[in-house]
Backbone as ProteinMPNN parsed JSONL, in Angstrom:
{"seq_chain_A": "MHGQWAFDIHGESDFADFAADMTMSDYAITAGTPDATAGGQNAHTHHIRLTNVRVIWNMIGCPTFSPATTRGFQITSTVNLITGNGSNALFEPKPPATMLQVCITGGAEVPYSNMTMVFTGPATSHFGPQAIHGVVRKLLADDGGH", "coords_chain_A": {"N_chain_A": [[46.857, -15.555, -170.236], [44.875, -18.512, -170.739], [42.176, -20.497, -171.812], [38.909, -21.602, -172.47], [36.236, -20.869, -175.434], [32.71, -20.421, -177.051], [31.29, -19.94, -179.547], [27.955, -19.948, -180.522], [25.713, -20.072, -183.09], [22.332, -19.668, -183.677], [20.585, -21.402, -185.08], [18.962, -20.759, -188.057], [19.451, -17.775, -187.945], [21.045, -15.816, -187.735], [21.213, -14.889, -185.078], [23.349, -14.923, -181.953], [25.19, -16.188, -179.12], [28.016, -15.442, -176.502], [30.305, -17.482, -175.282], [33.404, -17.35, -172.671], [35.48, -18.196, -171.208], [37.924, -18.025, -168.06], [41.353, -18.254, -167.52], [43.052, -16.126, -165.44], [46.568, -15.014, -164.315], [48.414, -12.231, -163.234], [52.007, -11.901, -163.679], [54.845, -12.06, -162.799], [57.263, -9.938, -161.23], [60.332, -9.379, -160.885], [63.291, -7.338, -160.514], [61.506, -4.56, -160.629], [60.247, -4.922, -162.798], [58.66, -6.729, -164.837], [58.029, -10.286, -165.784], [57.96, -12.64, -167.7], [58.72, -15.036, -167.106], [58.993, -15.984, -164.787], [57.535, -17.25, -163.107], [53.728, -16.609, -162.807], [51.512, -14.73, -160.872], [48.238, -14.089, -158.413], [46.625, -15.565, -159.401], [43.204, -15.956, -161.441], [40.201, -16.705, -162.464], [37.853, -15.687, -165.072], [34.212, -15.455, -166.484], [32.684, -15.074, -168.987], [29.533, -13.373, -170.811], [28.168, -13.264, -173.88], [25.075, -12.402, -175.348], [22.353, -13.456, -177.892], [22.902, -12.273, -179.46], [23.222, -9.885, -182.74], [23.952, -11.462, -185.694], [26.815, -10.413, -187.984], [27.947, -10.585, -191.236], [30.306, -10.358, -192.305], [33.864, -8.797, -192.476], [34.32, -6.221, -191.325], [36.12, -3.589, -189.655], [36.907, -5.447, -187.964], [40.269, -7.347, -186.042], [44.057, -7.331, -188.09], [45.661, -9.615, -189.369], [48.791, -11.017, -190.955], [49.578, -14.057, -191.939], [47.158, -12.589, -194.136], [43.444, -12.87, -193.343], [40.854, -13.787, -195.156], [38.183, -14.309, -194.953], [35.344, -14.87, -192.79], [33.438, -13.878, -190.225], [31.379, -11.626, -187.743], [30.182, -10.518, -184.324], [28.948, -7.619, -182.22], [28.787, -6.766, -178.863], [26.981, -4.792, -176.293], [28.565, -7.2, -173.131], [27.009, -9.956, -171.413], [27.744, -11.038, -168.706], [30.081, -10.153, -166.68], [32.388, -11.955, -164.778], [34.644, -11.666, -162.081], [36.456, -14.178, -160.739], [34.422, -15.263, -159.989], [31.404, -13.393, -159.141], [30.603, -10.531, -159.739], [32.82, -8.997, -161.876], [35.365, -6.824, -160.799], [35.761, -3.901, -161.773], [33.373, -3.69, -163.433], [30.781, -2.097, -164.382], [27.413, -2.694, -162.278], [24.422, -2.278, -163.888], [26.379, -4.291, -166.501], [28.354, -2.463, -168.491], [30.464, -3.252, -170.746], [31.646, -2.987, -173.937], [31.531, -5.634, -176.74], [33.694, -7.578, -178.835], [33.005, -8.937, -180.932], [34.945, -11.987, -183.649], [35.535, -13.216, -185.907], [36.84, -15.814, -188.129], [39.419, -16.794, -191.493], [40.685, -18.06, -193.458], [42.236, -19.673, -196.942], [42.371, -22.389, -196.584], [40.909, -23.031, -194.059], [38.739, -22.282, -192.794], [37.934, -20.816, -191.05], [39.275, -20.923, -188.697], [40.159, -18.519, -185.774], [39.933, -16.876, -183.506], [38.779, -13.751, -182.595], [39.489, -11.417, -179.634], [37.943, -7.723, -178.509], [37.732, -5.412, -176.257], [36.232, -3.049, -175.168], [35.471, 0.327, -173.255], [34.739, -0.126, -169.682], [35.861, -2.378, -168.683], [38.785, -2.575, -170.393], [41.023, -1.303, -168.719], [40.959, -4.273, -167.294], [41.952, -5.786, -168.972], [43.235, -5.044, -171.19], [43.286, -2.975, -174.25], [43.9, -4.506, -176.461], [43.717, -6.968, -179.583], [42.404, -9.784, -178.581], [43.625, -13.064, -179.164], [42.471, -16.062, -180.78], [41.675, -19.343, -181.234], [40.452, -21.721, -183.205], [38.929, -24.613, -182.298], [37.027, -27.136, -183.824], [34.234, -27.157, -185.735], [31.247, -28.012, -185.199], [28.869, -27.839, -186.684], [27.574, -27.153, -190.211], [28.428, -24.463, -192.274], [26.689, -23.427, -192.972], [27.253, -22.061, -195.784], [27.74, -19.506, -195.36]], "CA_chain_A": [[45.801, -15.848, -169.996], [44.406, -19.666, -170.724], [40.997, -20.852, -171.652], [38.514, -21.985, -173.748], [35.24, -20.123, -175.891], [31.986, -21.103, -177.48], [30.056, -19.558, -179.57], [26.692, -20.686, -180.763], [24.895, -19.627, -183.777], [21.058, -19.838, -183.497], [19.499, -21.975, -186.552], [18.727, -19.452, -189.109], [17.85, -16.865, -186.808], [21.346, -14.149, -187.578], [21.592, -14.352, -184.02], [24.512, -15.633, -181.656], [25.206, -16.368, -178.304], [29.747, -16.272, -176.92], [30.764, -17.568, -174.266], [34.906, -17.588, -173.413], [36.209, -18.633, -170.152], [39.415, -18.431, -168.632], [42.033, -18.158, -166.41], [44.472, -15.103, -166.607], [47.546, -15.106, -163.445], [49.774, -11.548, -163.268], [53.879, -12.05, -164.326], [56.249, -11.877, -161.836], [57.905, -9.232, -160.484], [61.11, -9.658, -160.862], [63.785, -6.334, -159.992], [60.466, -3.792, -160.427], [59.844, -5.091, -163.881], [57.049, -7.648, -165.117], [58.824, -10.692, -165.773], [57.725, -13.854, -168.202], [60.045, -16.516, -167.638], [58.795, -16.197, -163.934], [55.897, -17.767, -162.413], [53.033, -16.416, -162.45], [50.701, -14.691, -159.366], [47.426, -13.237, -158.627], [45.802, -16.388, -160.579], [42.101, -15.818, -161.553], [38.88, -16.513, -163.501], [36.686, -14.532, -165.884], [33.406, -15.852, -167.799], [32.181, -13.767, -170.21], [28.91, -13.462, -171.955], [27.174, -12.288, -175.447], [23.757, -13.39, -175.909], [21.667, -12.925, -178.272], [23.308, -10.711, -181.102], [23.202, -10.454, -184.255], [25.421, -12.011, -186.191], [27.493, -9.388, -188.666], [28.517, -11.343, -191.957], [31.991, -9.455, -192.432], [34.815, -8.671, -191.412], [35.153, -4.963, -191.532], [36.476, -3.71, -188.155], [38.409, -6.931, -187.352], [41.683, -7.375, -186.497], [43.879, -7.86, -189.31], [46.385, -11.05, -190.02], [49.296, -12.683, -192.028], [48.851, -13.117, -193.583], [45.525, -12.734, -194.072], [42.675, -13.898, -193.144], [40.126, -13.913, -196.375], [36.151, -14.691, -195.277], [34.634, -14.376, -191.398], [32.169, -12.979, -189.332], [31.586, -10.889, -186.327], [28.751, -10.265, -183.175], [29.41, -7.165, -180.881], [27.653, -6.024, -178.452], [27.801, -4.982, -174.422], [27.816, -7.537, -173.009], [25.849, -9.451, -170.546], [27.959, -10.719, -168.037], [31.47, -10.493, -166.816], [32.858, -11.498, -163.913], [35.365, -12.349, -161.987], [36.082, -15.813, -159.062], [32.973, -16.208, -159.986], [30.701, -12.599, -158.623], [30.789, -10.161, -160.231], [34.31, -8.102, -161.879], [34.911, -4.829, -160.108], [35.949, -3.245, -162.859], [32.463, -3.835, -164.611], [29.519, -1.638, -163.244], [26.05, -3.374, -162.857], [24.41, -3.701, -165.604], [27.086, -4.143, -167.39], [28.665, -1.656, -170.004], [31.51, -3.386, -171.704], [31.513, -3.611, -175.414], [33.144, -6.586, -176.665], [33.626, -7.031, -180.485], [34.001, -11.19, -181.075], [36.042, -11.742, -184.798], [35.392, -16.012, -186.528], [37.958, -15.722, -189.273], [39.994, -17.451, -191.243], [40.971, -18.533, -194.598], [41.085, -21.198, -197.944], [42.426, -24.126, -195.966], [40.223, -23.746, -193.147], [37.468, -21.045, -193.107], [37.26, -20.53, -189.639], [40.54, -20.894, -187.897], [40.738, -17.426, -185.633], [38.297, -15.991, -182.41], [39.301, -12.415, -181.562], [38.234, -10.458, -178.774], [38.565, -6.827, -178.025], [36.693, -5.055, -175.081], [36.368, -1.837, -175.289], [34.484, 0.834, -171.812], [35.892, -0.605, -168.624], [36.977, -4.336, -168.897], [40.147, -2.096, -170.726], [41.92, -1.042, -167.568], [42.032, -4.915, -167.11], [42.04, -6.737, -170.064], [43.583, -3.684, -172.103], [42.762, -2.235, -175.638], [44.518, -5.013, -177.924], [42.764, -7.987, -179.684], [43.197, -11.104, -177.587], [43.567, -14.312, -179.873], [42.134, -17.4, -180.222], [41.634, -19.957, -182.271], [38.996, -22.615, -183.86], [39.179, -25.161, -182.877], [35.958, -27.188, -184.197], [33.025, -26.827, -186.169], [30.308, -29.001, -184.806], [27.68, -28.029, -187.777], [27.77, -26.611, -191.633], [29.076, -23.11, -191.995], [25.475, -22.665, -194.101], [27.373, -21.375, -196.598], [28.944, -17.985, -194.889]], "C_chain_A": [[45.097, -17.492, -170.989], [42.611, -20.334, -170.627], [40.099, -21.494, -172.758], [36.095, -21.15, -173.723], [34.182, -21.112, -176.77], [30.878, -19.704, -178.331], [29.19, -20.31, -180.962], [25.36, -19.372, -182.008], [22.989, -19.41, -183.569], [21.052, -20.558, -185.04], [20.405, -20.974, -188.093], [18.384, -18.584, -189.104], [19.397, -15.226, -187.078], [21.667, -14.433, -186.066], [22.347, -15.712, -183.138], [24.725, -15.57, -180.203], [27.44, -16.328, -178.209], [29.381, -16.652, -175.296], [32.186, -17.488, -173.779], [34.903, -17.422, -170.979], [37.245, -19.773, -169.731], [40.62, -18.141, -167.006], [43.219, -16.881, -166.947], [45.729, -15.259, -164.458], [49.2, -13.808, -164.293], [50.947, -12.097, -163.408], [54.225, -11.707, -163.389], [56.661, -11.305, -161.917], [59.998, -9.274, -160.77], [62.845, -7.59, -161.477], [63.148, -5.261, -160.684], [60.15, -3.465, -161.638], [59.396, -6.953, -164.407], [58.255, -8.236, -165.745], [57.913, -11.811, -165.951], [58.04, -14.885, -168.153], [59.894, -16.789, -165.879], [57.512, -16.318, -163.462], [54.842, -16.746, -161.695], [52.441, -15.744, -161.411], [49.223, -14.288, -159.921], [46.54, -14.25, -159.844], [44.201, -15.852, -160.599], [41.598, -16.308, -162.664], [37.99, -15.962, -164.107], [35.37, -15.852, -166.36], [32.874, -14.872, -167.636], [30.889, -14.44, -171.534], [28.652, -12.671, -172.996], [26.066, -12.853, -174.931], [22.724, -12.897, -176.968], [21.352, -11.74, -178.957], [23.517, -10.727, -182.482], [24.048, -10.305, -185.346], [25.883, -10.801, -187.766], [28.258, -10.638, -189.409], [29.926, -10.537, -192.528], [32.435, -9.12, -191.751], [35.744, -7.549, -190.879], [34.854, -4.921, -190.348], [37.749, -4.365, -187.358], [39.685, -6.711, -186.933], [42.397, -7.56, -187.536], [44.802, -8.839, -189.11], [47.41, -11.017, -190.828], [50.389, -12.959, -191.196], [48.051, -13.52, -193.913], [44.499, -13.37, -194.35], [41.218, -13.138, -194.558], [38.935, -14.065, -196.475], [36.296, -14.689, -193.328], [33.565, -13.597, -191.344], [31.773, -12.332, -187.556], [30.652, -10.635, -185.409], [30.045, -8.647, -181.913], [28.424, -6.493, -180.219], [27.866, -5.411, -177.088], [27.571, -5.825, -174.201], [27.168, -8.659, -171.211], [26.399, -10.08, -169.143], [29.612, -10.709, -168.254], [32.066, -10.666, -165.589], [34.792, -12.272, -163.132], [35.41, -13.527, -159.92], [35.137, -15.787, -159.473], [31.383, -14.7, -159.821], [31.232, -11.282, -159.763], [32.659, -8.784, -161.074], [34.2, -6.711, -161.364], [35.154, -4.386, -160.771], [34.64, -3.016, -164.094], [31.575, -3.125, -163.388], [28.325, -1.82, -164.024], [25.534, -2.855, -163.179], [25.8, -2.942, -166.026], [27.5, -2.891, -168.655], [29.756, -1.209, -170.935], [30.796, -3.717, -172.425], [32.271, -5.201, -175.806], [33.095, -7.451, -178.018], [34.585, -8.761, -180.422], [34.046, -11.378, -183.137], [35.702, -13.875, -184.681], [36.253, -15.58, -187.511], [39.139, -17.187, -189.909], [40.278, -17.974, -192.983], [41.059, -19.946, -195.855], [41.227, -22.259, -197.564], [41.309, -24.097, -195.379], [39.742, -22.016, -192.614], [37.487, -20.325, -192.178], [38.134, -21.404, -188.741], [40.707, -19.818, -186.737], [39.478, -16.791, -184.71], [39.025, -14.984, -182.452], [38.233, -11.71, -180.992], [38.899, -9.155, -178.511], [37.212, -5.781, -177.415], [36.87, -3.052, -175.099], [35.167, -0.247, -174.188], [36.081, -0.039, -170.865], [36.205, -1.46, -168.125], [37.811, -3.323, -169.578], [40.859, -2.154, -169.94], [42.428, -3.254, -167.281], [42.398, -5.732, -168.431], [42.637, -6.296, -171.172], [42.872, -3.911, -173.739], [42.881, -3.647, -176.479], [43.248, -5.765, -177.874], [43.635, -9.258, -178.51], [42.551, -12.308, -178.414], [42.803, -15.455, -179.093], [42.045, -18.778, -180.965], [40.773, -21.475, -182.208], [39.722, -23.37, -183.877], [38.695, -27.116, -183.506], [34.686, -27.043, -184.725], [31.91, -27.272, -186.046], [28.706, -28.644, -185.637], [27.805, -27.54, -189.009], [28.059, -25.567, -190.997], [26.761, -22.494, -192.42], [25.805, -21.536, -195.143], [27.661, -19.826, -196.823], [29.616, -17.598, -194.695]], "O_chain_A": [[44.881, -17.214, -172.169], [42.002, -20.56, -169.581], [40.574, -21.859, -173.833], [35.225, -21.014, -172.863], [34.504, -22.236, -177.153], [30.078, -18.897, -177.856], [29.594, -20.927, -181.948], [24.622, -18.415, -181.772], [22.891, -18.333, -182.982], [21.603, -20.028, -186.005], [21.468, -20.728, -188.661], [17.433, -18.14, -189.747], [19.147, -14.051, -186.807], [22.811, -14.022, -185.871], [22.182, -16.915, -183.339], [24.273, -14.473, -179.877], [28.18, -16.785, -179.08], [28.541, -16.254, -174.489], [32.751, -17.586, -174.869], [34.45, -16.764, -170.042], [37.695, -19.805, -168.586], [40.409, -17.907, -165.816], [43.86, -16.673, -167.978], [45.093, -15.728, -163.514], [50.149, -13.99, -165.055], [50.793, -13.286, -163.126], [53.695, -10.65, -163.045], [57.094, -11.402, -163.065], [60.221, -8.27, -160.094], [63.048, -7.09, -162.584], [63.915, -4.722, -161.482], [59.826, -2.322, -161.961], [59.961, -8.026, -164.196], [59.216, -7.591, -166.164], [57.175, -12.186, -165.04], [57.768, -15.746, -168.99], [60.576, -17.723, -165.459], [56.601, -15.491, -163.481], [54.916, -16.23, -160.58], [52.979, -16.285, -160.445], [48.879, -14.155, -161.096], [45.98, -13.831, -160.857], [43.936, -15.223, -159.574], [42.232, -16.41, -163.714], [37.053, -15.683, -163.359], [35.695, -17.027, -166.526], [32.614, -14.074, -166.735], [30.964, -15.245, -172.463], [28.901, -11.466, -173.003], [26.12, -13.759, -174.099], [22.271, -11.772, -176.76], [20.491, -10.871, -179.097], [23.978, -11.641, -183.166], [24.664, -9.334, -185.785], [24.944, -10.521, -188.511], [28.935, -11.477, -188.815], [29.925, -10.411, -193.753], [32.065, -8.952, -190.589], [36.874, -7.514, -190.392], [33.98, -5.56, -189.762], [38.752, -4.114, -186.691], [40.287, -5.8, -187.501], [41.682, -8.052, -188.408], [44.593, -8.997, -187.907], [46.906, -10.965, -191.95], [51.296, -12.596, -190.447], [47.906, -14.729, -194.093], [44.373, -14.211, -195.241], [40.898, -11.949, -194.569], [38.348, -14.043, -197.556], [37.374, -14.499, -192.765], [32.973, -12.882, -192.152], [32.039, -12.841, -186.467], [29.736, -10.356, -186.182], [31.113, -8.664, -181.302], [27.49, -5.838, -180.682], [29.021, -5.506, -176.672], [26.469, -6.159, -174.636], [26.979, -8.101, -170.13], [25.66, -9.781, -168.206], [30.279, -11.01, -169.244], [32.391, -9.602, -165.062], [35.656, -13.018, -163.593], [34.866, -13.561, -158.816], [34.685, -16.901, -159.208], [30.336, -15.018, -160.385], [32.246, -11.35, -160.458], [33.247, -7.93, -160.412], [33.345, -5.83, -161.45], [34.145, -3.685, -160.696], [34.74, -2.461, -165.189], [31.543, -3.322, -162.174], [27.99, -1.575, -165.183], [26.14, -1.871, -162.753], [26.196, -1.778, -165.976], [26.758, -2.638, -169.604], [30.078, -0.173, -171.516], [29.758, -4.366, -172.288], [33.26, -5.716, -175.283], [32.064, -8.122, -178.052], [35.651, -9.323, -180.17], [33.151, -10.862, -183.807], [35.677, -14.908, -184.012], [36.135, -14.355, -187.506], [39.553, -18.148, -189.26], [39.154, -18.297, -193.369], [40.315, -20.926, -195.832], [40.51, -23.191, -197.929], [40.458, -24.888, -195.787], [40.349, -21.018, -192.227], [37.099, -19.162, -192.287], [37.744, -22.419, -188.165], [41.841, -20.091, -186.343], [38.397, -16.359, -185.11], [40.216, -15.271, -182.328], [37.065, -11.433, -181.263], [40.112, -9.127, -178.302], [36.134, -5.508, -177.943], [37.786, -2.234, -175.015], [34.066, 0.0, -174.679], [37.267, -0.328, -171.03], [36.856, -1.448, -167.08], [37.193, -2.429, -169.0], [41.664, -3.075, -170.078], [43.578, -3.668, -167.137], [43.502, -6.275, -168.48], [42.645, -7.02, -172.168], [42.153, -4.816, -174.162], [41.913, -3.913, -177.192], [42.281, -5.705, -177.114], [44.732, -9.459, -177.989], [41.347, -12.564, -178.423], [42.564, -15.764, -177.926], [43.234, -18.988, -181.207], [40.578, -22.132, -181.185], [40.718, -23.491, -184.589], [39.49, -28.05, -183.615], [33.887, -26.709, -183.849], [31.225, -26.91, -187.003], [27.631, -29.103, -185.253], [29.001, -27.291, -188.859], [28.069, -25.397, -189.778], [26.026, -21.55, -192.131], [25.147, -20.529, -195.403], [27.774, -19.15, -197.845], [29.598, -16.38, -194.516]]}, "name": "protein", "num_of_chains": 1, "seq": "MHGQWAFDIHGESDFADFAADMTMSDYAITAGTPDATAGGQNAHTHHIRLTNVRVIWNMIGCPTFSPATTRGFQITSTVNLITGNGSNALFEPKPPATMLQVCITGGAEVPYSNMTMVFTGPATSHFGPQAIHGVVRKLLADDGGH"}
């Protein structure tokens, strides 16, 4: 998986939007076994959205790291949108039923360094139930003391 994401907190409201845009491709198969060293196949895109979700100012239930992260926040809600190549994803009913938890965490040196997405519901048939990890590249505003 490769892509980009954005997490936008709406001022002082404690509500946020999350967007992820990514590409995926499967491993090639060598002798009947997935082979990460061979080129990918079946490349496709996904757009994922959570809109106007209340921010939870703790990391309770977020995936853990080693070394441990020491601060963070999260949102969890039913997705507003999951596409596959620009159309409704084949694994997602309409209206969407998949839940998505997004955690933004970090430590003493970089307060917000990590992003994780964890799906539950229909999308786990495609993305799996494990945490999908991303990196915080830049903050566009002060964290507001949270």
